[in-house]
Tab-separated table of C-alpha atoms and ligand atoms in Angstrom:
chain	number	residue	atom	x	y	z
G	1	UNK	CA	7.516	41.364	-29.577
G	2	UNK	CA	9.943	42.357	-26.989
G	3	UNK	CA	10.696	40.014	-24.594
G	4	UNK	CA	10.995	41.043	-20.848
G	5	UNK	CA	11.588	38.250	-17.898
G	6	UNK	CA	8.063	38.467	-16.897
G	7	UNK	CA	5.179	40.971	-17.130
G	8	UNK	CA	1.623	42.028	-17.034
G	9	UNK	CA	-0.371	41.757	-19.899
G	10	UNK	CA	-3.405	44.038	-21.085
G	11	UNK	CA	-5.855	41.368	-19.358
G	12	UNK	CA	-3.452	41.744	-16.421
G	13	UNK	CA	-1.783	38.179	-16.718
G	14	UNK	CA	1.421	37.969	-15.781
G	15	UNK	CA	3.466	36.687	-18.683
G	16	UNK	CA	6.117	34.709	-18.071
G	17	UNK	CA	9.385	34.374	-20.428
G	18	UNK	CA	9.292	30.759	-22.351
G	19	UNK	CA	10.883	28.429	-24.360
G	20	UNK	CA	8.191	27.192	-26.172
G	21	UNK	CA	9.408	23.444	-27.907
G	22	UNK	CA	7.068	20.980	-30.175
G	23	UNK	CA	6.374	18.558	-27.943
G	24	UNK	CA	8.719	15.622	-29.685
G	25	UNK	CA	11.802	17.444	-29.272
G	26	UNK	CA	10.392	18.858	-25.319
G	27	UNK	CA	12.266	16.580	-23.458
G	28	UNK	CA	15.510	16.830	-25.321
G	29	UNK	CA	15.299	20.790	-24.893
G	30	UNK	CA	14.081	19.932	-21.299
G	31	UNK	CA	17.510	18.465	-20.490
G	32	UNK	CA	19.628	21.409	-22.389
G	33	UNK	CA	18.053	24.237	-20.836
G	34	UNK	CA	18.690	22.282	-17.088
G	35	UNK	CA	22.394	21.770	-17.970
G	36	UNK	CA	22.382	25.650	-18.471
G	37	UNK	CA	20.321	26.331	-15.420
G	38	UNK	CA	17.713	28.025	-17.297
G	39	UNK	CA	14.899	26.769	-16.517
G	40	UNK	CA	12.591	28.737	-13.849
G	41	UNK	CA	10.883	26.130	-11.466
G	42	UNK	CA	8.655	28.862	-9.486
G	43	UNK	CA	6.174	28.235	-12.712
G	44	UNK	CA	4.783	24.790	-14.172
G	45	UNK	CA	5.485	23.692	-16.869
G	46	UNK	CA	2.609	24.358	-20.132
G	47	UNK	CA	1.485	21.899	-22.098
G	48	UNK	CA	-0.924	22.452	-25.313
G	49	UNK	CA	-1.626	19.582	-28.457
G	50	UNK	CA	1.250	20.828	-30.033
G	51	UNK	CA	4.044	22.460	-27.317
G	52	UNK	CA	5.320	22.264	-23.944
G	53	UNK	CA	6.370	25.773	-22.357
G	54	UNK	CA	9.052	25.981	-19.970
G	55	UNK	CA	9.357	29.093	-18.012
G	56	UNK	CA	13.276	30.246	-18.257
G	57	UNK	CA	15.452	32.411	-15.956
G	58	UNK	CA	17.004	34.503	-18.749
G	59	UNK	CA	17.151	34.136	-22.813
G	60	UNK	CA	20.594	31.936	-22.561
G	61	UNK	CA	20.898	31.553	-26.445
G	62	UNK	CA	17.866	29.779	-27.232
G	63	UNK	CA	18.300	30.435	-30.946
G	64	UNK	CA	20.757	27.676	-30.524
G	65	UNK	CA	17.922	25.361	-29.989
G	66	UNK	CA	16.223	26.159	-33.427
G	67	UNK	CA	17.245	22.967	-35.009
G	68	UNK	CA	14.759	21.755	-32.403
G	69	UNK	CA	11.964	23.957	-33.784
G	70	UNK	CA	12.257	26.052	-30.379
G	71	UNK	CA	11.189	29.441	-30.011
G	72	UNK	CA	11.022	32.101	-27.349
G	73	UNK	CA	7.454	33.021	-26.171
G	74	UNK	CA	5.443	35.116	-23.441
G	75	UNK	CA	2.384	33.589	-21.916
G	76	UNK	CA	0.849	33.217	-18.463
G	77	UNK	CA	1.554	30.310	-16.630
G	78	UNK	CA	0.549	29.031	-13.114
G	79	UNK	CA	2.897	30.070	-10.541
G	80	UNK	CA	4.007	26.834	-8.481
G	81	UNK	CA	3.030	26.605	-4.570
G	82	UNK	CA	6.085	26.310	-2.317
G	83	UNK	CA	4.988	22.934	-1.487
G	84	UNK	CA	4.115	20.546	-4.050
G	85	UNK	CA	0.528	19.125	-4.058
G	86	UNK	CA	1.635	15.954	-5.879
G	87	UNK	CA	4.461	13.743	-6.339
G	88	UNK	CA	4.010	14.596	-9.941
G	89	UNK	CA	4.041	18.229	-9.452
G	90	UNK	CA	7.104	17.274	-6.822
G	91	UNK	CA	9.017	15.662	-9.726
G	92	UNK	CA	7.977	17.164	-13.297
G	93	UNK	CA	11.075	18.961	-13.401
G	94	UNK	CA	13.349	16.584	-12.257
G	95	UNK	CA	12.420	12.771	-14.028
G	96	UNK	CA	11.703	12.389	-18.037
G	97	UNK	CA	8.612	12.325	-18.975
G	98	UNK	CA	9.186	8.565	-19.715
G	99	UNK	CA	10.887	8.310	-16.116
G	100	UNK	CA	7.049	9.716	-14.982
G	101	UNK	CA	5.409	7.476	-16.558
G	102	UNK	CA	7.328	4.479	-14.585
G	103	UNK	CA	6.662	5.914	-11.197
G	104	UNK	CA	4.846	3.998	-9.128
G	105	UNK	CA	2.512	6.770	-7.796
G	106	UNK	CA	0.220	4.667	-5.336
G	107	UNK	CA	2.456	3.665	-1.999
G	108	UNK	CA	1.440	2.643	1.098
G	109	UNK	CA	2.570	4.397	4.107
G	110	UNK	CA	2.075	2.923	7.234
G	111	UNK	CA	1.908	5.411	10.366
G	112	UNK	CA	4.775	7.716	9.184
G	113	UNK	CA	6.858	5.279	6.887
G	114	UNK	CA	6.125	5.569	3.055
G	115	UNK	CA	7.170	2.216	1.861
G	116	UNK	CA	7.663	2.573	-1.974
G	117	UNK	CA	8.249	0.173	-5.167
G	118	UNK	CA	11.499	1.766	-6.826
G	119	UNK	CA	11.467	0.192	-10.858
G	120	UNK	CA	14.951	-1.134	-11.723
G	121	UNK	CA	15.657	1.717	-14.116
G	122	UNK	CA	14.680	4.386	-11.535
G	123	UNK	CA	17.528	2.948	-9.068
G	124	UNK	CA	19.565	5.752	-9.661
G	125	UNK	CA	17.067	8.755	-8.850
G	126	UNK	CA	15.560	6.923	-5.418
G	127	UNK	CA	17.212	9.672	-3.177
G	128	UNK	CA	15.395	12.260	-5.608
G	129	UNK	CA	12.106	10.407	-5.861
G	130	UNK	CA	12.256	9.379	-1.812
G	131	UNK	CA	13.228	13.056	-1.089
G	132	UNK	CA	10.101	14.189	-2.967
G	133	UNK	CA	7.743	11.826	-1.612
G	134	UNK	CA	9.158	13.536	1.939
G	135	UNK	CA	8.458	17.370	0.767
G	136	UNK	CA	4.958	16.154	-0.295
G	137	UNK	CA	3.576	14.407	2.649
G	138	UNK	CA	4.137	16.269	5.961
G	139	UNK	CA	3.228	13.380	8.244
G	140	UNK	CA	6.227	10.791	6.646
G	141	UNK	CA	9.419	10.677	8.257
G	142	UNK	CA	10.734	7.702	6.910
G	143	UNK	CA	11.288	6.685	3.584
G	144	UNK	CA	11.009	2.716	2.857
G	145	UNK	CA	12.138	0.684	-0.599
G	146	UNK	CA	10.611	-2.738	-1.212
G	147	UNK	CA	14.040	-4.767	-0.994
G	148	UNK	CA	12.499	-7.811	-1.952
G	149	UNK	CA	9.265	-10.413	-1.820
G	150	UNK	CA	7.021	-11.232	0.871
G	151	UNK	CA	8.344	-14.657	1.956
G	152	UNK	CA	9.122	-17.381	4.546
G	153	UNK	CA	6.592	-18.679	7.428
G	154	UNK	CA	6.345	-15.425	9.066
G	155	UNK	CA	5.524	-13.696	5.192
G	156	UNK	CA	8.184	-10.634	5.738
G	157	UNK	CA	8.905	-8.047	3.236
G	158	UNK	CA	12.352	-6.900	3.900
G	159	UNK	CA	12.867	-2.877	3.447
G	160	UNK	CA	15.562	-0.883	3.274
G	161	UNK	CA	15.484	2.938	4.225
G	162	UNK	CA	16.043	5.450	1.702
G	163	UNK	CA	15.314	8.681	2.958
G	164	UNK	CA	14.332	10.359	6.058
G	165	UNK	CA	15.223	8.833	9.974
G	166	UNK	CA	16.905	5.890	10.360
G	167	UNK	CA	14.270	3.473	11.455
G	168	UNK	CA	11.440	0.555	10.517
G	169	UNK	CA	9.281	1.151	13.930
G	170	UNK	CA	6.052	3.005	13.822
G	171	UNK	CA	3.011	3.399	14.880
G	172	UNK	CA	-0.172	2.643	12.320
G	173	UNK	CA	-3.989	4.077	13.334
G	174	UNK	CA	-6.591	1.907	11.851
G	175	UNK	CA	-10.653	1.787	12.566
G	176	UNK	CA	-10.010	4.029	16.096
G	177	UNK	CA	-7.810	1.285	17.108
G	178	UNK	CA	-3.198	1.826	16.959
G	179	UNK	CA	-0.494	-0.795	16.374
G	180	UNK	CA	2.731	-0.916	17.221
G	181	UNK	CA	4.383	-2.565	15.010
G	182	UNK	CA	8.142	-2.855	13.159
G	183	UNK	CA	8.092	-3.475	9.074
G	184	UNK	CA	11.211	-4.927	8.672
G	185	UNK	CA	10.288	-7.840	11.593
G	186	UNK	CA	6.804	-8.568	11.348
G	187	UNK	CA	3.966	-9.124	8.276
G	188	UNK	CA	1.124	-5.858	8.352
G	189	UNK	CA	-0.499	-4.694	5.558
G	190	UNK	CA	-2.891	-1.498	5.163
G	191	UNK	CA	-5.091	-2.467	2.417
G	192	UNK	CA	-6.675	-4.984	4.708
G	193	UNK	CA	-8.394	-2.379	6.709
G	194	UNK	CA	-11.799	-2.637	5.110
G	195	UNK	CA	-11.599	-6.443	5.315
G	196	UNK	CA	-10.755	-6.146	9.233
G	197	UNK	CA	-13.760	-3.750	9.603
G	198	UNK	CA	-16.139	-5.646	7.792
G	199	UNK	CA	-15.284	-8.708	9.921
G	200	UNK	CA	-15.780	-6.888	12.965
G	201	UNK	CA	-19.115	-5.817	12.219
G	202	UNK	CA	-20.217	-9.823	11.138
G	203	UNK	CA	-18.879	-10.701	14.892
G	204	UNK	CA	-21.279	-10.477	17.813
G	205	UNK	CA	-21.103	-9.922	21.035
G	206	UNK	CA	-20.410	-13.470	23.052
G	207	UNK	CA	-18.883	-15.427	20.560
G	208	UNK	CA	-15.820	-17.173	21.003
G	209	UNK	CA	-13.564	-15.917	18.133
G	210	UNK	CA	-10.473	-17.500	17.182
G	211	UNK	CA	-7.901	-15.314	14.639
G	212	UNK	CA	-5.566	-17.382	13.529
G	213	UNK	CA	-2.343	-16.384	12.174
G	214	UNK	CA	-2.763	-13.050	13.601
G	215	UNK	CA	0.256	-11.018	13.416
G	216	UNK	CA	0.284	-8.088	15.473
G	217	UNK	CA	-2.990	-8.202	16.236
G	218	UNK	CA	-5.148	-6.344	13.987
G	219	UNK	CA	-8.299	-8.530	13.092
G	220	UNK	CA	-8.115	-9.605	17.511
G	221	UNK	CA	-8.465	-5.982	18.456
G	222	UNK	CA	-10.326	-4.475	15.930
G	223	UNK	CA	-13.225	-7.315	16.891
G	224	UNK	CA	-12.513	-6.928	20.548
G	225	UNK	CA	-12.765	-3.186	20.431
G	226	UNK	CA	-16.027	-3.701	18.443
G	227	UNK	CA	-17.838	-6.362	20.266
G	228	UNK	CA	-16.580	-5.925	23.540
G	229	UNK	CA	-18.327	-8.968	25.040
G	230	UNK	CA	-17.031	-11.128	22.100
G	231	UNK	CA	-13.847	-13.901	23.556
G	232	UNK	CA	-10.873	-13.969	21.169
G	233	UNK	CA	-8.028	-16.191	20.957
G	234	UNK	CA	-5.097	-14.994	18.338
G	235	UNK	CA	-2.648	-17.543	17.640
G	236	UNK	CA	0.456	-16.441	16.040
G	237	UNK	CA	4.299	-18.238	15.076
G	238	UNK	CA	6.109	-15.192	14.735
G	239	UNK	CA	7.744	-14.011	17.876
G	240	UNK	CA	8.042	-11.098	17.144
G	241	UNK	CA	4.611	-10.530	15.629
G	242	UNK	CA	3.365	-11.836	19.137
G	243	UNK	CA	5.599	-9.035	21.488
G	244	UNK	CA	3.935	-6.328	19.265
G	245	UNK	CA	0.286	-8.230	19.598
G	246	UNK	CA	0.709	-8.637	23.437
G	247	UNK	CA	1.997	-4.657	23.101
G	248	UNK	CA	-1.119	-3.480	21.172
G	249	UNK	CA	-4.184	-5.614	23.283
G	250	UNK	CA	-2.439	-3.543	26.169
G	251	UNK	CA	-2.478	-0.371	24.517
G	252	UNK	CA	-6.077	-1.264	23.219
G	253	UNK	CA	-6.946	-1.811	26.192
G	254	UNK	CA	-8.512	-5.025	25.400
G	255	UNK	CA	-9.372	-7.613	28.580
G	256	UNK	CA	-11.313	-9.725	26.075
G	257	UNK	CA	-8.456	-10.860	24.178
G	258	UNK	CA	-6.045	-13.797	24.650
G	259	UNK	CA	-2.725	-14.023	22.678
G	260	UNK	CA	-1.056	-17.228	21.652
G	261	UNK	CA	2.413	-18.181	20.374
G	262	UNK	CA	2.740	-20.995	18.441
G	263	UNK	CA	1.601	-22.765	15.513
G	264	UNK	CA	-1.906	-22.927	14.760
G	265	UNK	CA	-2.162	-26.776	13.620
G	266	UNK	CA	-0.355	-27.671	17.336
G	267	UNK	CA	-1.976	-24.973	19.366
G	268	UNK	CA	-5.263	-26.143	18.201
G	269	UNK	CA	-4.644	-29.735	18.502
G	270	UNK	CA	-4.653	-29.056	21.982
G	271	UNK	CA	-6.993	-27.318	23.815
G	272	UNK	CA	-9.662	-26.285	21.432
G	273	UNK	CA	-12.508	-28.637	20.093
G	274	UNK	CA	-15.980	-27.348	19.081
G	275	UNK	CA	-15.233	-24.130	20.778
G	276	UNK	CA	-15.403	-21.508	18.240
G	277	UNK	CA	-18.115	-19.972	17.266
G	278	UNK	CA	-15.940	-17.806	14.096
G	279	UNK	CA	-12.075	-18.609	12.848
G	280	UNK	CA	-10.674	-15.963	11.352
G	281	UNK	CA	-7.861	-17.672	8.447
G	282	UNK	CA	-5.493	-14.437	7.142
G	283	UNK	CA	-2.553	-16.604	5.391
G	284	UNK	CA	-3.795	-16.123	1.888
G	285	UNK	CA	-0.749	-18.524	1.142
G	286	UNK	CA	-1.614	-21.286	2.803
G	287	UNK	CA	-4.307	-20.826	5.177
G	288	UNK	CA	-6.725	-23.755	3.231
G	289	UNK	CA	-3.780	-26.406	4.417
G	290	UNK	CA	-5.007	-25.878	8.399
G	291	UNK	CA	-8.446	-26.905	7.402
G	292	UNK	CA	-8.547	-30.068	8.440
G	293	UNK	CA	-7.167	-28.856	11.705
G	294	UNK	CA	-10.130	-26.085	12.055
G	295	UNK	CA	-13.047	-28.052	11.442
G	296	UNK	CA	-12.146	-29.533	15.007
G	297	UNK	CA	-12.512	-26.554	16.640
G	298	UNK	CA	-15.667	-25.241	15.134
G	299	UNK	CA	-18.957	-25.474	16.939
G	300	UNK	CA	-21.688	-26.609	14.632
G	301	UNK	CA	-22.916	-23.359	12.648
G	302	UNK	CA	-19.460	-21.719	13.247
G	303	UNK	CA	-18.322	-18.932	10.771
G	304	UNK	CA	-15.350	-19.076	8.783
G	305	UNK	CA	-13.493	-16.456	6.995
G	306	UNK	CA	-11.127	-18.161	5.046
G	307	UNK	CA	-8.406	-15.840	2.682
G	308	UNK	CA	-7.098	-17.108	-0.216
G	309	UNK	CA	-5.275	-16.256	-3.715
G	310	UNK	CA	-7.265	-17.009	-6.780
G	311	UNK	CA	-6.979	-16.645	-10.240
G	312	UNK	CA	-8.501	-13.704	-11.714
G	313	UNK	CA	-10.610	-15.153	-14.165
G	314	UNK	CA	-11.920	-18.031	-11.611
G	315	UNK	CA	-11.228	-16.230	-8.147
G	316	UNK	CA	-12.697	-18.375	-5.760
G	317	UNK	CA	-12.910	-21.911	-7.657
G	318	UNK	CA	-9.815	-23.646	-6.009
G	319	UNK	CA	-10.577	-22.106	-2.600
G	320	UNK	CA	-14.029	-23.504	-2.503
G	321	UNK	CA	-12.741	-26.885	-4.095
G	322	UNK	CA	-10.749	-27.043	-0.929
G	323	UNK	CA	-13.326	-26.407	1.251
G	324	UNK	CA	-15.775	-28.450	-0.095
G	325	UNK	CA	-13.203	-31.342	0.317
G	326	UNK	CA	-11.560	-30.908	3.861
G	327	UNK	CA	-15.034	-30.616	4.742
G	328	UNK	CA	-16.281	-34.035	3.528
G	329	UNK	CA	-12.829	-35.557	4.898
G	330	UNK	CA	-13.765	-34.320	8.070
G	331	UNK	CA	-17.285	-35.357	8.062
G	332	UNK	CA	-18.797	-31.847	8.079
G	333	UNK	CA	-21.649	-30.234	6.099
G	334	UNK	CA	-20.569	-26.324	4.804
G	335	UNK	CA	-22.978	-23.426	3.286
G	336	UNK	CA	-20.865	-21.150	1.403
G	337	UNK	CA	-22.232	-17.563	2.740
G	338	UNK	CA	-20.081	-14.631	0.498
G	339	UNK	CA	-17.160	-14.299	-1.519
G	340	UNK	CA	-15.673	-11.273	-2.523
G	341	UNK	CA	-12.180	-9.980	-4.061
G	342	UNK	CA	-10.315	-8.084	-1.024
G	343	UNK	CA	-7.512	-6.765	-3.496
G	344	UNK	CA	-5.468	-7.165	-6.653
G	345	UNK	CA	-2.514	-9.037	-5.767
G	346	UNK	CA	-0.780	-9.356	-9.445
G	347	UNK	CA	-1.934	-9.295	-12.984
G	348	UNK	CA	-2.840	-12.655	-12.917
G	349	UNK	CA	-3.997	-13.605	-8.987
G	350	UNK	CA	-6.043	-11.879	-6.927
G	351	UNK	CA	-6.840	-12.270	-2.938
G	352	UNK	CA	-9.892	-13.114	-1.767
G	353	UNK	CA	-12.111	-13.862	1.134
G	354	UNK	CA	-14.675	-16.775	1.354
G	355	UNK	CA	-16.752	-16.838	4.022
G	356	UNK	CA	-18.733	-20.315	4.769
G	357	UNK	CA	-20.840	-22.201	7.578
G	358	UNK	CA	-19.579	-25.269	8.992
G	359	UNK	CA	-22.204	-27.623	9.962
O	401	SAM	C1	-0.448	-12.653	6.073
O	401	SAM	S1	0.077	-12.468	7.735
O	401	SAM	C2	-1.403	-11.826	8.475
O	401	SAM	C3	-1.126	-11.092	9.767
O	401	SAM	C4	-2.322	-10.354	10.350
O	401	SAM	N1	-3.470	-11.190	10.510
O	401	SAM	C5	-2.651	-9.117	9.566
O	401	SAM	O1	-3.726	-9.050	8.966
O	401	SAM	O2	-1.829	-8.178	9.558
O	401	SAM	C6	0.132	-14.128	8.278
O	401	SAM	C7	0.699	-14.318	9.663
O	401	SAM	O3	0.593	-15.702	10.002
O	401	SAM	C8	1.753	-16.092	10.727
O	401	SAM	N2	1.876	-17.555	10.560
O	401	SAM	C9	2.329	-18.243	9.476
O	401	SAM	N3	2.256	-19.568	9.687
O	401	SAM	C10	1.717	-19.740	10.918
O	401	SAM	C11	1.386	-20.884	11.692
O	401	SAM	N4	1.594	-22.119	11.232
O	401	SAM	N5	0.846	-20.701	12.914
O	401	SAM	C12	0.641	-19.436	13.390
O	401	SAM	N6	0.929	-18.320	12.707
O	401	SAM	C13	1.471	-18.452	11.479
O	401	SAM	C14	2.873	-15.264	10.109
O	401	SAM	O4	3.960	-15.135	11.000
O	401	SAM	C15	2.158	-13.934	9.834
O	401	SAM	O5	2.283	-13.055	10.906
């Protein structure tokens, strides 16, 4: 066979120069050919059950790579597109296969920031990874690490920028509705969309709504914007949470929505007995502690929606056991309406949402 850099076959495939390695030896090979700047990365890589093909530049001694069971082939392969549909495609010449496997491919991105869970032993190629990430998805500018765990009373996740401008502030479209809203200062998470939606649609028009711990706002304004004629009162500690809230009913343009700072169990203790007709209870932490001070302000028949972290072999057993029991303390009747998983959380817990009468 005489080996040319590329060319047309008799089908008319264009056949590109190999090495062609048994797959046990391909990543070894992988790494030799690199060092050598051999490797051609305008074609992907070929795998069958035995091989992996990697399209080279030149010959560059490949009979030194026999002890590898490496040979030199021709065969079509699929010419890559200039931009990468995948983060896998982005990276499959750059990470091990092993370093592939660890890649946390699912990340959330949030407006234009790609916040991303880097694996200890992938520290050292974050820069590649966060630069591919950038390459593959046109609309994100910034590139965000998970710098540690979702903690303290206002439940941050503190981020630290790896790529991309120089900023945590952005700007997050959800159910025709936009938030304002800065990762590094306030609690927002995107998998909660369908949960925010579906309690929209439960609300109706003239009810008094309260949303408790509401962060920047998005169960208040995706119910306001839904059921314009509904009241809402969102009551949240954070500060900061509450400048973006106050921002985001303003850019909402929402008249039927009234932000609160402060703490739920004092604001409540105030001003707000047998007035709500739903309570909305988003602080999956803790949010079955401010019970007792809820039942207060429900009108007889009011709806709760009450988040929680279960187990995930019992999900909802300890949420309803609190329920059940705050209830009776406070000398109310409750009909337990739906339950349903809103999202893994870890291997072992998973969040949910229980959603019960109070009589
Ligand atoms: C899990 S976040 C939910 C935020 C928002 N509802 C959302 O879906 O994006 C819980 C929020 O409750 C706030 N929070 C915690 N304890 C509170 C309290 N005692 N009173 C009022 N807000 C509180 C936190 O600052 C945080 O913004």
């Amino acid at each position: 066979m005489i080996l040319l850099k590329g060319a047309f076959n008799q089908e008319g495939l264009f056949m590109v120069l190999c090495a062609k390695v048994p797959r046990k030896n391909a990543e070894k090979v992988r790494q030799m050919l690199a060092q050598k700047d051999a490797l051609d990365y305008s074609y992907a890589t070929h795998r069958d059950a035995e091989f992996v093909y990697f399209a080279l530049k030149r010959e560059c001694g490949l009979p030194s790579f026999s002890k590898y069971g490496a040979n030199l082939a021709q065969i079509p392969l699929v010419q890559r597109s200039v931009h990468p549909a995948s983060l896998y495609d982005a990276l499959v010449e750059k990470l091990s296969e092993e370093e592939l496997q660890m890649l946390v491919s699912s990340f959330d991105i949030l407006g234009d920031i790609a916040v991303i869970e880097v694996p200890a032993q992938l520290e050292k190629k974050e820069k590649l990874i966060a630069d591919a990430i950038l390459q593959v998805h046109g609309n994100v500018k910034v590139v965000a690490k998970k710098a540690g765990a979702t903690a303290g009373e206002f439940r941050i996740r503190p981020v630290k920028i790896i790529a991309g401008e120089k900023r945590t502030t952005t700007l997050y479209r959800e159910n025709g509705c936009e938030f304002e809203l800065d990762i590094n200062s306030v609690y927002f998470s995107s998998r909660l969309g369908t949960e925010r939606k579906r309690v929209a649609t439960l609300a109706k028009n003239g009810e008094s709504v309260l949303v408790l711990f509401a962060g920047v706002g998005p169960f208040a304004i995706g119910i306001a914007r839904q059921k314009p004629q509904a009241k809402i009162t969102a009551i949240e500690l954070n500060p900061k949470a509450f400048e973006y809230m106050e921002k985001n009913i303003a850019r909402n343009k929402c008249k039927n929505v009234k932000a609160i700072l402060g703490d739920v169990r004092k604001v409540l203790g105030t001003e707000f007995e047998k007035c709500a007709d739903r309570v909305v209870m988003p602080l999956p932490k803790d949010a079955h502690l401010f019970l007792d001070a809820v039942f207060p302000a429900c009108k007889k028949g009011a709806t709760v929606h009450l988040y929680s972290f279960g187990d995930s072999k019992n999900p909802y057993e300890e949420t309803e056991r609190a329920i059940l029991q705050t209830a009776k303390k406070a000398g109310r009747k409750v009909e337990i309406m739906n339950r349903r998983i809103v999202r893994p959380y870890s291997p072992s817990t998973v969040q949910v949402v229980v959603d019960f009468k109070a009589y």
